[in-house]
Amino acid sequence: MPTTPLDPFHLPPSSRGKSASVLIDADRAHFLRIAHALQSQREETESRLSAARQTHAGTGGTAVDRDLEIRRLSGRLRLLDRFGLDLCLGRMTPSDGSTPLYIGRSGLAADDGSRLLVDWRTPAAEPYFAATMADPRGFSSRRRYRWSDGRITDYWDEALTPEGLSDTDALDDQSAFIASLGFDRSARMRDVLSTIQADQDAIIRTPSRGTLVVDGGPGTGKTVVALHRAAHLLYAEPRLTHGGGGMLLVGPNAHYLSYVEDVLPSLGEDSVRLSTLRDLVPEGRDAVAEKVPRVAHLKATLDPVAMIDAAAAVHERPPQRALRLESPWADLWLGREEWAEAFSAADTSSAHNDARDEVWEELLETLSDQIDDDDAPPHAVRRWLRQDEELTGTFVRAWPLLSPASIVRRFWSDPDFLARCAPSLTAEEIAILQRETHEAWTVADLPFLDAARRRIGDPEATRAEHRRQAVIASAQDQMSHVVDHLIEDDDSEMKVMSILKGQDARNVLTGVDTPPLSPPDELAGPFAHIVIDEAQELSDAEWRMLLARCPSRSLTIVGDRAQTRHGFTQSWAERLERVGIREVRVAHLGVNYRTPVEVMTVAAPVIRAAIPDANVPRSVRESGIPVREATTTGLEGILDDWLATHAQGIACVIGAPSFTPTARVRALTPEGAKGLEFDLVILVDPEQFGDGVTGAVDRYVAMTRATQELVILH
């Protein structure tokens, strides 16, 4: 739990001017009130959470409401436990001289109801991020704090009006945002909420309707904007979570998710699901890269959903011959018309294996209706039909239980089947796509496996549900015998046992030991909103994986066309229209806050040589450290020197797969480094990445990960 020091200010000797009582005593008094309120809220939240957990779960809506309340209180308690006074980001001084407005990661009120912190996501807090001297929004100055271990180690005052110049003697030539860029990197993304700029804040507060593309080059804060927009939308639009499906954030790789996973909880939101494309499919964990680029390209351009639909149709054909069954009660008949009618009863939105059960039930209904209830009870007829080998055998052949994986494997091992399901392919392309059935799944296979799981269904889940229904049916059958016996032997005057004839009573009795339903796939969707980072790399097939999880097309898409390894010649609107996204807004970020001028001066010509119209952002800071070049033999020495002179920060070696990473030195490929940032980047043999767009993009991406220093080894 964060501690609350007596004095929240711990300014270094170099900031004596900022330590004057006249500048910070008002803050000290306000922070004391915040400390008391935090302690009071923490105790109250713990008490309410304990009471909620002791409440009987109940069923239906009551159980859902209880779980939601426990989750809400738990999230609030985690936030209070994680932050102390550093829950406060900064303050705004109104032009009318009224009480300063303090902005927080969440709202906070004193016991008397007075407002101590305004939640950063509320409209009232917007001026803290958006106010400028051209548009001060009713405020004369703004103060931003830098926190370290729960204490303020620096702060900056920014004047927004001429009057604001006299509000403080602590005005700084550099804004808090630019100053913060000099921080050492950590293994996880540092919290940057207090340094969101006006152009970024406008994007963050854009409503969720439709698709918003956040387009910008390296260091422009695309990921920061995406994460903060996610937190803002969940706060501003409760419908996204309250029965709306929630939110999914999709990152390019596991390194990225590890890097950002702490940001959203620090912003007051812990309900967002984090995932890579691999995580969306069980086979993704062990999937390997496609060895043949042509094969990867072909799979990327195919429509997995259409192919799986065609494959399912092959296995959903009603028998063309009539079937006659000799039951103990009467001869039963299924003609071609009856078969066709039963098969057409399947819900077109149901997965193949689920629809199979619907068709089976329709067949049982058709056959059992041919026997009068006086001749045999319906449940006895159905039990006999389920055990008839001729009926079950004919049905299994006409509508088999399928495995999604087996369907996809058949695409790549049965040329005739593939030609039938993907008629646009040429004979040569079909031949190229063929492979041995024992070969490992590839990343390019994942969209097909995902589409198959949705359209075909999980056969194991279907079998489990069959077993569950069998247990229920058996219990109901046994209970029927028991109830009939109890009613028959009831010699009481009131005939109290007759109450057991009611269906509700039977359901209660048989439901006691009913097996539980299979747990749902939490990444299957549908989600109310999806945030997709590094989206420029997605293939058509991968886009369809994500759109299947977001029917509303409410998306935040983050990317940079110049960082696409295989080229991105279209506009975002043209690219997205190709996969069915038509309501698109594009917000551009063109200022590079992260990468110093020294690095961008070297990196910009690299990408412009391959992509002349690349959106190369303008850097606004200098590190004072020129880009160095050396030989590959100097790698260890460069790292040793850097580690010896830098007690904090993270370095990354890019392009040396044999290098062994340590606690403060990563080893990645250019593709694996996307979306990340490091104080020192050592780029090993950049020529190894090849010529053309792909090689240029890899070099550009690798160089622009550096926030302080870049060393290139040849």
XYZ file of C-alpha atoms in Angstrom:
714
model
C 0.000 0.000 0.000
C 1.453 3.421 -0.900
C 2.753 5.407 2.033
C 1.821 9.028 2.626
C 4.843 11.091 3.755
C 4.276 14.086 6.023
C 5.627 16.399 3.337
C 4.641 15.398 -0.211
C 7.413 17.586 -1.685
C 10.908 16.116 -2.010
C 12.559 18.592 -4.355
C 16.273 18.315 -5.130
C 18.714 21.039 -4.043
C 18.842 22.266 -7.632
C 15.166 23.281 -7.327
C 15.517 25.630 -4.325
C 13.473 28.258 -6.125
C 10.528 25.889 -6.353
C 10.742 25.039 -2.642
C 9.538 28.435 -1.486
C 6.597 28.154 0.895
C 4.588 30.694 -1.036
C 4.680 28.357 -4.055
C 3.819 25.019 -2.455
C 2.140 25.544 0.945
C -1.331 25.612 -0.637
C -0.554 22.299 -2.303
C 0.696 20.859 0.996
C -2.598 21.715 2.667
C -4.618 20.234 -0.180
C -2.560 17.027 -0.222
C -3.151 16.611 3.505
C -6.891 16.635 2.835
C -6.370 14.155 -0.006
C -4.408 11.830 2.307
C -7.221 11.789 4.887
C -9.855 11.198 2.204
C -7.847 8.360 0.631
C -7.534 6.589 3.973
C -11.248 7.018 4.619
C -12.178 5.765 1.146
C -9.825 2.806 1.416
C -11.438 1.700 4.679
C -14.948 2.249 3.307
C -14.178 0.343 0.091
C -12.689 -2.582 2.018
C -15.799 -2.716 4.195
C -18.189 -2.603 1.238
C -16.174 -5.228 -0.646
C -16.219 -7.556 2.359
C -19.977 -7.107 2.705
C -20.534 -7.731 -1.016
C -18.505 -10.942 -0.908
C -20.556 -12.219 2.023
C -23.817 -11.563 0.191
C -25.546 -14.650 -1.181
C -24.769 -14.954 -4.902
C -28.304 -15.759 -5.953
C -29.103 -16.463 -9.590
C -29.718 -14.615 -12.836
C -29.539 -10.844 -12.726
C -28.912 -10.794 -8.979
C -25.754 -12.870 -9.377
C -24.537 -10.706 -12.260
C -25.127 -7.495 -10.279
C -23.243 -8.938 -7.303
C -20.275 -9.950 -9.462
C -20.189 -6.542 -11.155
C -20.216 -4.768 -7.791
C -17.417 -6.968 -6.444
C -15.386 -6.331 -9.573
C -15.972 -2.569 -9.366
C -15.032 -2.381 -5.692
C -11.993 -4.615 -6.218
C -10.779 -2.373 -9.041
C -11.277 0.728 -6.908
C -9.365 -0.863 -4.026
C -6.486 -1.853 -6.304
C -6.243 1.730 -7.514
C -6.271 3.079 -3.946
C -3.663 0.524 -2.884
C -1.432 1.312 -5.831
C -1.475 5.104 -5.516
C -1.252 7.479 -2.616
C -0.989 11.201 -3.118
C 0.337 10.509 -6.602
C -3.263 9.890 -7.547
C -3.079 13.625 -8.307
C -1.713 14.650 -11.715
C -1.711 18.424 -11.446
C -3.850 21.486 -10.952
C -5.461 24.338 -12.874
C -5.773 27.903 -11.529
C -9.015 29.609 -12.670
C -8.721 33.075 -14.171
C -11.352 34.396 -11.748
C -9.106 33.666 -8.774
C -11.304 30.888 -7.369
C -9.983 27.676 -5.791
C -7.550 25.700 -7.970
C -8.926 22.592 -9.681
C -6.865 19.463 -8.932
C -6.922 16.686 -11.548
C -6.619 13.001 -10.574
C -6.450 9.539 -12.038
C -9.877 9.131 -10.489
C -12.269 11.440 -8.695
C -12.048 11.977 -4.945
C -14.305 13.796 -2.487
C -13.772 14.737 1.139
C -16.087 13.496 3.881
C -17.952 16.800 3.729
C -18.639 16.278 0.015
C -16.201 18.905 -1.268
C -14.303 17.960 -4.419
C -10.613 17.167 -3.900
C -9.773 15.563 -7.257
C -11.550 15.708 -10.598
C -11.348 12.502 -12.640
C -9.149 13.116 -15.704
C -11.805 11.585 -17.970
C -14.559 14.047 -17.094
C -15.359 17.078 -19.279
C -14.389 19.305 -16.344
C -10.795 18.004 -16.569
C -10.440 18.501 -20.320
C -8.834 21.969 -20.034
C -5.951 20.452 -18.082
C -4.874 18.698 -21.289
C -6.308 20.991 -23.947
C -5.872 24.555 -22.682
C -3.314 26.746 -24.477
C -2.416 30.444 -24.413
C -4.526 30.811 -27.556
C -7.452 29.085 -25.829
C -6.991 29.106 -22.028
C -10.470 27.658 -21.365
C -11.024 29.966 -18.362
C -7.744 29.196 -16.587
C -4.692 31.366 -16.049
C -2.059 28.691 -15.320
C -1.453 24.968 -15.105
C 0.803 22.995 -12.774
C 2.055 19.491 -13.495
C 3.781 17.250 -10.945
C 6.526 14.683 -11.329
C 6.121 11.918 -8.750
C 8.710 9.425 -7.546
C 7.999 6.883 -4.779
C 4.890 8.782 -3.745
C 6.546 12.211 -3.451
C 6.842 15.202 -5.755
C 10.392 15.505 -7.071
C 9.632 18.307 -9.521
C 6.809 20.394 -10.892
C 6.218 22.825 -13.729
C 3.964 25.847 -13.987
C 2.714 26.983 -17.381
C 1.114 30.376 -17.936
C -2.026 30.387 -20.075
C -2.813 34.113 -19.812
C -0.745 37.256 -19.212
C -2.110 37.248 -15.656
C -0.803 33.721 -15.259
C 2.740 34.995 -15.562
C 2.378 36.563 -12.127
C 0.735 33.512 -10.549
C 4.045 31.814 -9.831
C 7.801 32.216 -9.828
C 8.234 28.587 -10.940
C 7.620 28.991 -14.654
C 9.831 26.677 -16.681
C 11.122 27.177 -20.197
C 10.386 23.529 -20.966
C 6.932 22.101 -20.602
C 6.421 19.079 -18.383
C 5.817 17.001 -21.455
C 9.151 17.714 -23.111
C 10.984 17.369 -19.807
C 9.398 14.004 -19.152
C 10.836 12.626 -22.377
C 14.266 12.614 -20.789
C 13.241 9.947 -18.272
C 14.970 6.597 -18.449
C 12.840 3.843 -19.929
C 11.565 1.011 -17.767
C 10.501 -2.511 -18.650
C 6.929 -1.228 -18.764
C 5.526 1.915 -20.311
C 5.860 4.815 -17.923
C 2.662 6.555 -16.948
C 2.294 9.615 -19.169
C -1.221 10.698 -18.264
C -0.114 14.057 -16.883
C 1.737 14.906 -20.097
C -0.962 14.248 -22.674
C -0.965 17.125 -25.138
C -3.925 18.989 -26.644
C -3.837 17.265 -30.051
C -3.658 13.863 -28.393
C -6.388 14.698 -25.871
C -8.791 15.636 -28.678
C -8.325 12.166 -30.178
C -8.672 10.473 -26.792
C -12.059 12.117 -26.202
C -13.505 11.240 -29.618
C -16.734 9.169 -29.207
C -16.647 5.465 -29.958
C -19.076 5.386 -32.877
C -17.521 4.025 -36.063
C -13.842 3.501 -36.764
C -11.123 5.946 -35.749
C -7.631 5.586 -37.234
C -4.795 7.167 -35.242
C -2.088 7.610 -37.864
C 1.403 8.761 -36.971
C 5.082 8.002 -37.278
C 7.474 6.784 -34.588
C 7.370 8.621 -31.271
C 4.152 10.512 -31.936
C 2.354 8.888 -29.017
C 0.006 6.606 -30.970
C 0.061 3.877 -28.342
C -0.321 6.379 -25.509
C -3.362 7.848 -27.236
C -4.871 4.413 -27.871
C -4.533 3.301 -24.252
C -5.897 6.527 -22.839
C -8.750 6.526 -25.329
C -9.647 3.022 -24.165
C -9.792 4.189 -20.545
C -11.757 7.312 -21.464
C -14.346 5.442 -23.530
C -15.027 2.954 -20.740
C -15.651 5.855 -18.382
C -17.573 8.135 -20.746
C -19.684 5.429 -22.400
C -20.789 2.909 -19.725
C -22.811 1.008 -22.333
C -19.533 -0.456 -23.607
C -19.191 -2.516 -20.446
C -22.683 -2.708 -18.947
C -23.971 -5.497 -21.140
C -22.267 -4.101 -24.229
C -19.535 -6.705 -24.516
C -16.533 -4.869 -23.103
C -13.299 -3.936 -24.802
C -10.413 -5.847 -26.378
C -6.942 -4.425 -26.995
C -4.896 -6.277 -29.617
C -1.133 -5.746 -29.702
C 1.500 -6.956 -32.170
C 3.360 -9.321 -29.833
C 3.741 -10.557 -26.255
C 6.561 -8.053 -25.561
C 4.162 -5.229 -26.349
C 1.437 -6.573 -24.034
C 3.922 -6.944 -21.191
C 5.065 -3.399 -21.839
C 1.620 -1.780 -21.683
C -0.358 -4.111 -19.394
C 0.107 -1.868 -16.369
C -1.063 1.339 -18.048
C -4.830 0.814 -18.127
C -5.130 -0.185 -14.438
C -3.151 2.959 -13.565
C -5.805 4.936 -15.452
C -8.592 3.398 -13.405
C -9.639 0.649 -15.826
C -8.861 -3.038 -15.415
C -11.659 -4.622 -17.441
C -9.943 -4.446 -20.854
C -8.870 -7.764 -22.358
C -5.326 -7.770 -23.756
C -4.413 -10.115 -26.592
C -2.246 -10.725 -29.616
C -3.626 -12.310 -32.766
C -1.965 -15.561 -31.715
C -3.921 -15.554 -28.445
C -7.268 -15.544 -30.258
C -6.792 -19.150 -31.413
C -5.574 -22.059 -29.224
C -3.163 -23.167 -31.936
C -1.560 -19.724 -31.979
C 0.802 -20.425 -29.102
C 2.885 -22.929 -31.066
C 2.327 -21.561 -34.573
C 5.467 -20.992 -36.646
C 6.204 -18.530 -39.419
C 5.242 -19.571 -42.936
C 8.433 -20.751 -44.656
C 7.413 -19.808 -48.204
C 6.529 -16.106 -48.688
C 4.266 -16.916 -51.648
C 2.218 -19.275 -49.486
C 1.899 -16.637 -46.748
C 0.765 -14.084 -49.346
C -1.830 -16.422 -50.850
C -3.331 -17.291 -47.456
C -3.411 -13.617 -46.486
C -5.542 -12.729 -49.511
C -8.052 -15.585 -49.206
C -11.408 -15.240 -47.446
C -11.363 -17.843 -44.642
C -15.020 -17.314 -43.754
C -16.230 -18.006 -47.306
C -13.993 -21.077 -47.544
C -15.214 -22.505 -44.232
C -18.834 -21.840 -45.239
C -18.232 -23.783 -48.438
C -16.574 -26.622 -46.509
C -19.462 -26.814 -44.052
C -21.992 -26.925 -46.905
C -20.217 -29.984 -48.279
C -21.027 -31.764 -45.004
C -24.640 -30.593 -44.663
C -26.475 -32.498 -47.404
C -29.811 -34.224 -46.699
C -30.037 -37.882 -47.815
C -31.625 -38.394 -51.214
C -33.197 -41.720 -50.263
C -36.216 -42.352 -48.052
C -35.753 -44.121 -44.714
C -38.241 -46.575 -43.182
C -37.930 -47.500 -39.493
C -39.747 -50.366 -37.776
C -40.408 -49.128 -34.237
C -42.136 -51.175 -31.469
C -45.244 -49.063 -31.969
C -45.471 -48.338 -35.702
C -43.535 -48.053 -38.934
C -41.938 -44.618 -39.233
C -41.069 -42.843 -42.468
C -38.609 -40.139 -43.555
C -38.896 -39.223 -47.236
C -36.636 -36.893 -49.200
C -38.924 -33.969 -48.460
C -38.895 -34.662 -44.724
C -35.073 -34.903 -44.740
C -34.801 -31.618 -46.635
C -37.306 -29.882 -44.363
C -35.446 -30.983 -41.237
C -32.081 -29.840 -42.650
C -33.525 -26.458 -43.576
C -34.698 -25.964 -39.983
C -31.141 -25.245 -38.860
C -30.469 -21.676 -37.779
C -28.161 -20.188 -40.417
C -26.319 -18.241 -37.704
C -25.495 -21.392 -35.728
C -22.167 -23.168 -36.001
C -22.214 -26.433 -37.966
C -21.981 -28.652 -34.882
C -24.661 -26.671 -33.017
C -26.962 -26.627 -36.030
C -26.470 -30.381 -36.248
C -28.236 -30.755 -32.893
C -31.066 -28.515 -34.107
C -31.556 -30.699 -37.188
C -31.411 -33.869 -35.094
C -34.100 -32.553 -32.752
C -36.248 -31.640 -35.759
C -35.897 -35.187 -37.107
C -36.849 -36.685 -33.732
C -39.877 -34.404 -33.592
C -40.938 -35.386 -37.118
C -40.689 -39.107 -36.358
C -42.190 -39.056 -32.852
C -45.206 -37.115 -34.163
C -46.027 -40.176 -36.254
C -46.868 -42.107 -33.062
C -49.942 -41.269 -30.993
C -49.231 -40.261 -27.390
C -51.738 -42.873 -26.233
C -49.580 -45.586 -27.823
C -46.318 -44.485 -26.265
C -45.075 -41.499 -24.236
C -42.963 -39.090 -26.359
C -39.866 -39.453 -24.168
C -39.901 -43.231 -24.677
C -40.198 -42.827 -28.460
C -37.314 -40.366 -28.524
C -35.161 -42.660 -26.412
C -35.757 -45.494 -28.868
C -35.017 -43.249 -31.872
C -31.705 -42.088 -30.381
C -30.639 -45.704 -30.082
C -31.659 -46.774 -33.586
C -28.441 -47.507 -35.500
C -29.930 -47.046 -38.974
C -31.319 -43.593 -38.177
C -28.234 -42.374 -36.313
C -25.865 -43.825 -38.915
C -27.707 -42.188 -41.813
C -27.784 -38.844 -40.009
C -24.095 -38.940 -39.004
C -23.085 -39.505 -42.619
C -25.344 -36.700 -43.837
C -24.377 -34.171 -41.153
C -21.201 -35.324 -39.343
C -19.700 -33.802 -36.238
C -16.669 -31.905 -37.559
C -13.356 -30.733 -36.164
C -12.301 -27.203 -37.178
C -8.660 -28.241 -37.356
C -9.424 -31.204 -39.608
C -11.266 -28.960 -42.067
C -8.314 -26.548 -42.306
C -5.808 -29.387 -42.650
C -7.902 -30.789 -45.477
C -7.592 -27.473 -47.356
C -3.820 -27.930 -47.512
C -3.802 -31.695 -48.162
C -6.760 -32.307 -50.507
C -6.436 -30.315 -53.772
C -9.947 -31.192 -54.946
C -11.486 -30.078 -51.654
C -9.547 -26.799 -51.734
C -10.607 -26.159 -55.339
C -14.214 -26.715 -54.333
C -14.001 -24.328 -51.365
C -11.824 -21.654 -53.020
C -12.798 -21.623 -56.700
C -10.821 -18.433 -57.388
C -7.498 -20.249 -56.915
C -5.588 -21.449 -59.973
C -4.285 -24.999 -60.262
C -0.767 -23.703 -59.659
C -1.811 -21.835 -56.506
C -3.649 -24.882 -55.190
C -0.508 -26.963 -55.700
C 1.664 -24.412 -53.891
C -0.640 -24.466 -50.862
C -0.461 -28.232 -50.390
C 1.646 -29.645 -47.529
C 1.998 -32.720 -45.337
C -0.770 -33.110 -42.755
C 1.715 -33.545 -39.881
C 3.384 -30.186 -40.405
C 3.013 -27.543 -37.684
C 0.421 -24.817 -37.851
C 1.691 -21.505 -39.198
C 0.732 -17.950 -38.300
C -0.921 -17.669 -41.715
C -3.205 -20.592 -40.752
C -4.642 -18.830 -37.701
C -7.391 -16.848 -39.489
C -8.630 -20.101 -41.059
C -8.604 -21.914 -37.716
C -10.450 -19.008 -36.111
C -13.091 -18.936 -38.849
C -13.456 -22.715 -38.569
C -13.980 -22.595 -34.811
C -16.729 -20.026 -35.324
C -18.471 -21.657 -38.291
C -17.865 -25.307 -37.392
C -17.804 -25.115 -33.608
C -15.775 -26.980 -31.026
C -16.579 -30.708 -31.258
C -15.326 -31.314 -27.713
C -17.686 -28.656 -26.397
C -20.490 -30.264 -28.378
C -19.669 -33.710 -26.960
C -19.509 -32.236 -23.448
C -22.928 -30.649 -23.944
C -24.277 -33.972 -25.211
C -22.987 -35.674 -22.079
C -24.497 -32.907 -19.976
C -27.874 -33.265 -21.672
C -27.685 -37.037 -21.288
C -27.158 -36.653 -17.540
C -30.093 -34.253 -17.348
C -32.323 -36.567 -19.400
C -31.384 -39.548 -17.245
C -32.068 -37.584 -14.082
C -35.404 -36.399 -15.417
C -36.335 -39.945 -16.404
C -35.474 -41.300 -12.978
C -37.264 -38.423 -11.308
C -40.383 -39.087 -13.374
C -40.461 -42.663 -12.070
C -39.932 -41.488 -8.472
C -42.576 -38.781 -8.727
C -45.100 -41.165 -10.295
C -44.428 -43.660 -7.482
C -44.788 -40.993 -4.751
C -48.030 -39.703 -6.198
C -49.408 -43.214 -6.609
C -48.605 -44.134 -2.984
C -49.805 -40.820 -1.518
C -52.712 -41.689 0.802
C -52.855 -38.314 2.548
C -56.174 -36.493 2.628
C -54.725 -33.381 0.938
C -52.804 -35.390 -1.701
C -49.771 -33.142 -1.111
C -47.580 -35.212 -3.448
C -49.596 -33.994 -6.424
C -47.572 -30.788 -6.306
C -44.706 -32.784 -7.814
C -46.647 -32.998 -11.070
C -45.684 -29.384 -11.769
C -42.826 -28.904 -14.220
C -41.173 -26.294 -11.968
C -40.930 -28.763 -9.127
C -39.424 -31.405 -11.412
C -36.911 -28.923 -12.782
C -35.790 -28.017 -9.274
C -35.400 -31.643 -8.308
C -33.481 -32.648 -11.430
C -31.358 -29.500 -11.545
C -29.582 -30.073 -8.267
C -26.775 -32.170 -9.750
C -26.844 -30.827 -13.292
C -23.293 -30.631 -14.730
C -22.082 -27.039 -15.203
C -21.946 -25.380 -18.597
C -18.565 -25.175 -20.314
C -16.751 -21.896 -19.545
C -17.050 -19.364 -22.374
C -14.115 -18.293 -24.542
C -13.396 -14.822 -23.167
C -11.649 -13.725 -26.372
C -14.395 -14.897 -28.730
C -16.445 -11.709 -28.400
C -18.496 -9.997 -29.472
C -16.814 -6.910 -28.022
C -18.327 -3.437 -27.964
C -15.014 -1.861 -28.970
C -11.608 -3.126 -30.121
C -8.328 -1.215 -30.007
C -5.751 -2.494 -32.528
C -2.139 -1.304 -32.328
C 0.410 -1.694 -35.152
C -2.587 -2.355 -37.402
C -0.751 -1.499 -40.611
C 0.653 -5.034 -40.767
C -2.668 -6.897 -40.679
C -3.644 -9.007 -43.677
C -7.202 -9.210 -45.000
C -7.592 -12.586 -43.320
C -6.388 -11.218 -39.977
C -8.730 -8.241 -40.239
C -11.613 -10.677 -40.614
C -10.553 -12.411 -37.379
C -10.980 -9.132 -35.533
C -14.130 -7.931 -37.294
C -15.839 -11.201 -36.397
C -15.391 -10.093 -32.775
C -16.762 -6.577 -33.296
C -19.954 -6.539 -35.395
C -20.532 -2.857 -34.549
C -17.233 -1.880 -36.272
C -16.488 0.392 -33.296
C -12.696 0.375 -33.538
C -9.622 2.364 -32.610
C -6.966 1.547 -35.206
C -3.398 2.635 -34.546
C -0.638 2.453 -37.105
C 1.910 4.001 -39.426
C 1.830 3.229 -43.140
C 5.600 3.811 -43.330
C 6.207 0.966 -40.865
C 4.500 -1.700 -42.986
C 7.071 -4.355 -43.814
C 5.466 -5.324 -47.122
C 4.327 -1.895 -48.247
C 1.113 0.092 -47.766
C 0.318 2.010 -50.946
C -3.365 2.767 -50.284
C -4.935 5.308 -47.951
C -6.346 4.029 -44.656
C -9.896 4.465 -45.950
C -9.145 2.455 -49.106
C -7.352 -0.243 -47.144
C -10.140 -0.677 -44.622
C -12.928 -0.565 -47.191
C -11.362 -3.671 -48.716
C -12.311 -5.630 -45.596
C -15.740 -4.030 -45.186
C -15.036 -1.035 -42.907
C -16.589 2.043 -44.476
C -17.237 4.594 -41.720
C -13.650 5.732 -41.147
C -12.212 8.865 -39.534
C -8.450 9.473 -39.617
C -6.586 11.543 -37.003
C -2.968 12.397 -37.807
C -0.142 12.830 -35.294
C 2.918 14.493 -36.819
C 5.148 15.496 -33.894
C 7.798 13.039 -32.671
C 8.084 13.481 -28.912
C 10.145 10.352 -28.282
C 12.931 9.992 -30.835
C 15.637 12.670 -30.594
C 16.631 14.816 -33.564
C 20.019 13.081 -33.746
C 18.403 9.688 -34.398
C 15.692 10.924 -36.769
C 18.284 12.727 -38.890
C 19.824 9.320 -39.648
C 16.580 7.323 -39.791
C 14.511 9.601 -42.050
C 16.622 9.130 -45.228
C 16.487 5.347 -44.744
C 12.697 5.173 -45.026
C 12.297 7.962 -47.582
C 14.650 6.156 -49.958
C 12.139 3.277 -50.096
C 8.886 5.185 -49.438
C 9.240 8.777 -50.688
C 5.870 9.881 -49.282
C 6.450 8.343 -45.838
C 4.922 10.351 -42.989
C 8.170 11.064 -41.127
C 7.302 13.058 -37.983
C 9.217 16.113 -36.828
C 11.269 15.589 -33.646
C 10.996 18.272 -30.971
C 13.861 17.328 -28.671
C 17.578 16.718 -28.776
C 19.461 14.213 -26.675
C 22.864 15.769 -27.270
C 24.232 12.315 -28.151
C 25.209 11.802 -31.809
C 24.538 8.484 -33.544
C 27.656 6.320 -33.352
C 28.955 3.652 -35.709
C 31.298 0.835 -34.718
C 32.207 -2.753 -35.535
C 30.230 -5.756 -34.317
C 33.195 -6.823 -32.163
C 32.570 -3.841 -29.933
C 29.072 -4.907 -28.848
C 29.967 -6.200 -25.374
C 32.200 -3.246 -24.592
C 29.564 -0.696 -25.595
C 26.976 -2.378 -23.366
C 29.391 -2.672 -20.423
C 30.243 1.037 -20.645
C 26.596 2.035 -20.889
C 25.506 -0.129 -17.950
C 28.372 1.215 -15.839
C 27.364 4.818 -16.449
C 23.567 4.377 -16.360
C 22.096 3.082 -13.119
C 18.627 3.026 -14.692
C 17.134 2.564 -18.123
C 16.732 -0.223 -20.666
C 18.903 -1.081 -23.668
C 18.018 -3.259 -26.642
C 20.186 -5.157 -29.114
C 18.367 -5.520 -32.442
C 19.601 -7.912 -35.117
C 21.745 -10.304 -33.039
C 19.657 -13.433 -32.418
C 22.512 -15.180 -30.578
C 22.819 -12.402 -27.999
C 21.649 -13.425 -24.513
C 19.366 -10.806 -22.934
C 19.680 -9.675 -19.318
C 17.496 -7.783 -16.855
C 18.269 -4.419 -18.455
C 19.264 -5.447 -21.971
C 16.695 -6.859 -24.395
C 17.445 -8.787 -27.598
C 14.802 -8.485 -30.322
C 14.155 -8.495 -34.029
C 12.895 -5.287 -35.661
C 9.440 -6.841 -35.904
C 9.498 -7.862 -32.235
C 10.568 -4.355 -31.190
C 7.582 -2.626 -32.786
C 5.660 -0.440 -30.379
C 8.494 -0.475 -27.802
C 11.083 2.108 -26.792
C 14.539 1.925 -25.189
C 17.114 4.372 -23.864
C 19.892 2.746 -25.896
C 19.431 0.837 -29.149
C 22.312 -1.098 -30.681
C 21.510 -2.030 -34.260
C 23.669 -4.917 -35.444
C 24.459 -5.236 -39.175
C 21.450 -3.311 -40.551
C 22.283 -4.502 -44.075
C 21.233 -8.037 -43.068
C 17.568 -7.017 -43.275
C 17.806 -6.863 -47.066
C 16.857 -4.419 -49.782
C 13.513 -2.991 -50.807
C 10.656 -1.830 -48.627
C 10.884 -4.655 -46.075
C 14.551 -4.073 -45.341
C 14.122 -0.302 -45.162
C 11.145 -0.596 -42.804
C 13.032 -2.981 -40.504
C 15.993 -0.601 -40.298
C 13.712 2.412 -39.755
C 11.712 0.681 -37.030
C 14.872 -0.494 -35.253
C 16.495 2.956 -35.295
C 13.423 4.800 -34.053
C 13.080 2.685 -30.910
C 15.844 4.792 -29.330
C 14.861 7.606 -26.955
C 18.410 8.652 -26.081
C 21.185 6.935 -27.991
C 21.602 4.864 -31.174
C 24.691 2.818 -32.027
C 24.986 1.091 -35.406
C 27.375 -1.854 -35.700
C 28.703 -3.067 -39.060
